[in-house]
CSV table of C-alpha atoms in Angstrom, one decimal:
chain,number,residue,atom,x,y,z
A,25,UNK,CA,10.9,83.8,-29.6
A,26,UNK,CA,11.4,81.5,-32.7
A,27,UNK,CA,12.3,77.9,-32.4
A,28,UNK,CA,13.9,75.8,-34.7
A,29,UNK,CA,14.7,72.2,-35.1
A,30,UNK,CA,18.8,71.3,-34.4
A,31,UNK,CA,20.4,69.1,-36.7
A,32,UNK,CA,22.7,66.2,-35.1
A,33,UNK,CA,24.4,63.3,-36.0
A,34,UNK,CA,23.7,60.0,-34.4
A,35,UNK,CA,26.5,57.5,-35.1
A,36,UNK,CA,26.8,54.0,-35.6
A,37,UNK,CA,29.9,51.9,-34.7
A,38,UNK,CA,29.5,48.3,-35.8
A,39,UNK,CA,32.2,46.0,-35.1
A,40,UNK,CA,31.6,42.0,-34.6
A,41,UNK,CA,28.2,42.5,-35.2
A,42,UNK,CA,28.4,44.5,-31.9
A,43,UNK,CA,27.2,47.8,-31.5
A,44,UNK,CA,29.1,50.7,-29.5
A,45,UNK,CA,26.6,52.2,-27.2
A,46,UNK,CA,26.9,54.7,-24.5
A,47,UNK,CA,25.7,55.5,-20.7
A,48,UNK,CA,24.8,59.0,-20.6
A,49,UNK,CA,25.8,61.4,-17.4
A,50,UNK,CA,23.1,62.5,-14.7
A,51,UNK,CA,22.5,65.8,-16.9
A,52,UNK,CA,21.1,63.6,-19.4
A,53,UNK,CA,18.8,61.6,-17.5
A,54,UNK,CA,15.7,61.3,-19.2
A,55,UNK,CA,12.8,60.9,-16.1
A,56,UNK,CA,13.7,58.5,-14.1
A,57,UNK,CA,15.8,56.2,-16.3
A,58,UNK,CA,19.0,56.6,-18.1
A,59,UNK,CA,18.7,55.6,-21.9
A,60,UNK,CA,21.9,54.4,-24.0
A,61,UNK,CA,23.0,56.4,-26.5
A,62,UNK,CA,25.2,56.8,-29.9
A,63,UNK,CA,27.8,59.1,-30.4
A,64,UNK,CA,26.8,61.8,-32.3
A,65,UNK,CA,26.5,65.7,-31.8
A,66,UNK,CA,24.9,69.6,-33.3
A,67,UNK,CA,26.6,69.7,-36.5
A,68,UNK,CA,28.1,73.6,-36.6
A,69,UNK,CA,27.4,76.3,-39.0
A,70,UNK,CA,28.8,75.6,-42.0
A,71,UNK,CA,30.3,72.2,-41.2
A,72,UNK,CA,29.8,68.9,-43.2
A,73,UNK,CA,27.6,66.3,-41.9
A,74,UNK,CA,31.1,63.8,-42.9
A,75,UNK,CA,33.6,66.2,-40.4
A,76,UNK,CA,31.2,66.3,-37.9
A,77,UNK,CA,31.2,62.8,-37.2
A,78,UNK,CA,35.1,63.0,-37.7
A,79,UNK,CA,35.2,66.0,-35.2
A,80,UNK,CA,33.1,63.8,-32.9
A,81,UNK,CA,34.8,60.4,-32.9
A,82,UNK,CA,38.1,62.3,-32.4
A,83,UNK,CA,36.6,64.4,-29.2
A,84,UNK,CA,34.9,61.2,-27.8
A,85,UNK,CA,37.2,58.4,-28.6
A,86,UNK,CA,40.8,59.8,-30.2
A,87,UNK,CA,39.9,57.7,-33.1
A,88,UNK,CA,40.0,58.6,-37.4
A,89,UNK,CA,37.2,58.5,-39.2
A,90,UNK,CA,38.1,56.2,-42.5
A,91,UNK,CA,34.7,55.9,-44.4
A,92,UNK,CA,31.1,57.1,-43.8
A,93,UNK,CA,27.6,56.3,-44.8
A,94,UNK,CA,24.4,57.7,-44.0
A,95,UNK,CA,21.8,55.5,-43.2
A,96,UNK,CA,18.8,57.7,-42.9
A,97,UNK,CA,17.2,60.8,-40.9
A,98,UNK,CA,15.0,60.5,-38.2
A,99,UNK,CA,13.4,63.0,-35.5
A,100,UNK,CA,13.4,63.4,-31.9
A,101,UNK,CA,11.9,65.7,-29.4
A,102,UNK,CA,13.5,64.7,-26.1
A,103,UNK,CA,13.8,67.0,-23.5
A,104,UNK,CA,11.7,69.8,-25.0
A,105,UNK,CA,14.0,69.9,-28.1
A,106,UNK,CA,13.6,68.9,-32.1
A,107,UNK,CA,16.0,67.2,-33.6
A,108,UNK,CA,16.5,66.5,-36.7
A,109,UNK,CA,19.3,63.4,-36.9
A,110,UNK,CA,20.6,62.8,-39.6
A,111,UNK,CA,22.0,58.0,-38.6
A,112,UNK,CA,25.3,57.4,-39.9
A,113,UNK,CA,27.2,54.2,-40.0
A,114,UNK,CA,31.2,55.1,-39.4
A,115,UNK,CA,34.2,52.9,-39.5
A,116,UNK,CA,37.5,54.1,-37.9
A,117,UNK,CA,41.1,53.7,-37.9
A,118,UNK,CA,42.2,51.8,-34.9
A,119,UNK,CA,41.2,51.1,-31.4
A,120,UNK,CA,38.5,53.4,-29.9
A,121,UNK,CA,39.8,55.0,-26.3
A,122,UNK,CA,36.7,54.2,-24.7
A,123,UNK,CA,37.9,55.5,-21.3
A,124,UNK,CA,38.7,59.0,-22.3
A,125,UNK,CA,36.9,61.3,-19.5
A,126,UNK,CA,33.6,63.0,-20.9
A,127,UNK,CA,31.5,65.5,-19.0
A,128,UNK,CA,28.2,63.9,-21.1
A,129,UNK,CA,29.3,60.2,-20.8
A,130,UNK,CA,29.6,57.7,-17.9
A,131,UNK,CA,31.3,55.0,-19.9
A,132,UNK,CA,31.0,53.4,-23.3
A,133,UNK,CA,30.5,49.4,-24.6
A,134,UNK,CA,30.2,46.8,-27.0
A,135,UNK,CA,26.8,45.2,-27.2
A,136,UNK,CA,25.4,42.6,-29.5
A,137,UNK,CA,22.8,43.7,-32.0
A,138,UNK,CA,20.7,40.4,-31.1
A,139,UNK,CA,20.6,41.7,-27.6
A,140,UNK,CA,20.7,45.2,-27.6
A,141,UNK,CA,19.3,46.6,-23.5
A,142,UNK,CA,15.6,47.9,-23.9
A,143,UNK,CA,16.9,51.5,-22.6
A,144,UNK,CA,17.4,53.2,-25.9
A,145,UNK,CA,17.3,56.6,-26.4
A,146,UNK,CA,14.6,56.5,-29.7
A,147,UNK,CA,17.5,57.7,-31.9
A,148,UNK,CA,19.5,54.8,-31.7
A,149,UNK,CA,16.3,52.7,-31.7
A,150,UNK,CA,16.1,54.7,-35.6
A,151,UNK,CA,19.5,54.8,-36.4
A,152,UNK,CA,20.1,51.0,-35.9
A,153,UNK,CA,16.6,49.9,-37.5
A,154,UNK,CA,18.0,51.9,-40.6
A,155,UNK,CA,20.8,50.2,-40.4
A,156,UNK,CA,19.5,46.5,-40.5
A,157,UNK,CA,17.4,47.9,-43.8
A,158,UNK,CA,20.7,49.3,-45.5
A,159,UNK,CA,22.1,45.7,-44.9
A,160,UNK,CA,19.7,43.9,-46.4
A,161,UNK,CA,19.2,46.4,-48.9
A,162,UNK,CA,16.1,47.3,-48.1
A,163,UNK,CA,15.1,51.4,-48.9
């Protein structure tokens, strides 16, 4: 059988220089130690890389997507997969429901970028490193 790499998004909510990062379920546990996460997801056949992330953020959070950029691609091979993820910074239109039930998520939080946990899945590890570059304009 034929593998191919997935494409994802992996996104990045900044707000008071705090990052939103997520606690992944027991089906994501990654050995022996659960690894904070971004939202993101597959983007579908045929769908924009802009309404996945608004397809996302609306599934995870009830919240509108109001401007996008993308900060970079990176890979990932967790779990036996390949990734491809392609970092994007969102903003959004009002409060996030951060307490919306999700089979993949324990719970969601704000956490400062200048003390971010040491648990991160690599893809947020990429995803905010790419970010810090975009703001200081760095390419």
């Amino acid at each position: 059988m034929d593998k191919f790499p997935h494409v994802n998004t992996d996104v990045l909510i900044i707000k008071d220089e705090q990052v939103l990062l997520g606690m992944p379920s027991e089906k994501w546990l990654q050995g022996k130690e659960k690894l904070y996460g971004l939202p993101g997801d597959d983007i579908r056949f045929q769908e924009t890389i802009e309404a996945a992330v608004m397809r996302n953020l609306q599934d995870l959070f009830d919240a509108k997507l109001t401007s996008m950029t993308i900060l970079g691609v990176h890979e990932n091979f967790a779990f036996g997969n390949h990734y491809i993820g392609i970092g994007c910074l969102a903003a959004v239109n009002g409060a996030l429901n951060l307490d919306k039930p999700s089979e993949d998520w324990e719970k969601w939080m704000w956490v400062s970028l200048d003390s971010l946990p040491k648990n991160l899945f690599e893809p947020v590890k990429a995803t905010i490193e790419k970010y810090h570059k975009y703001k200081q304009k760095v390419y």
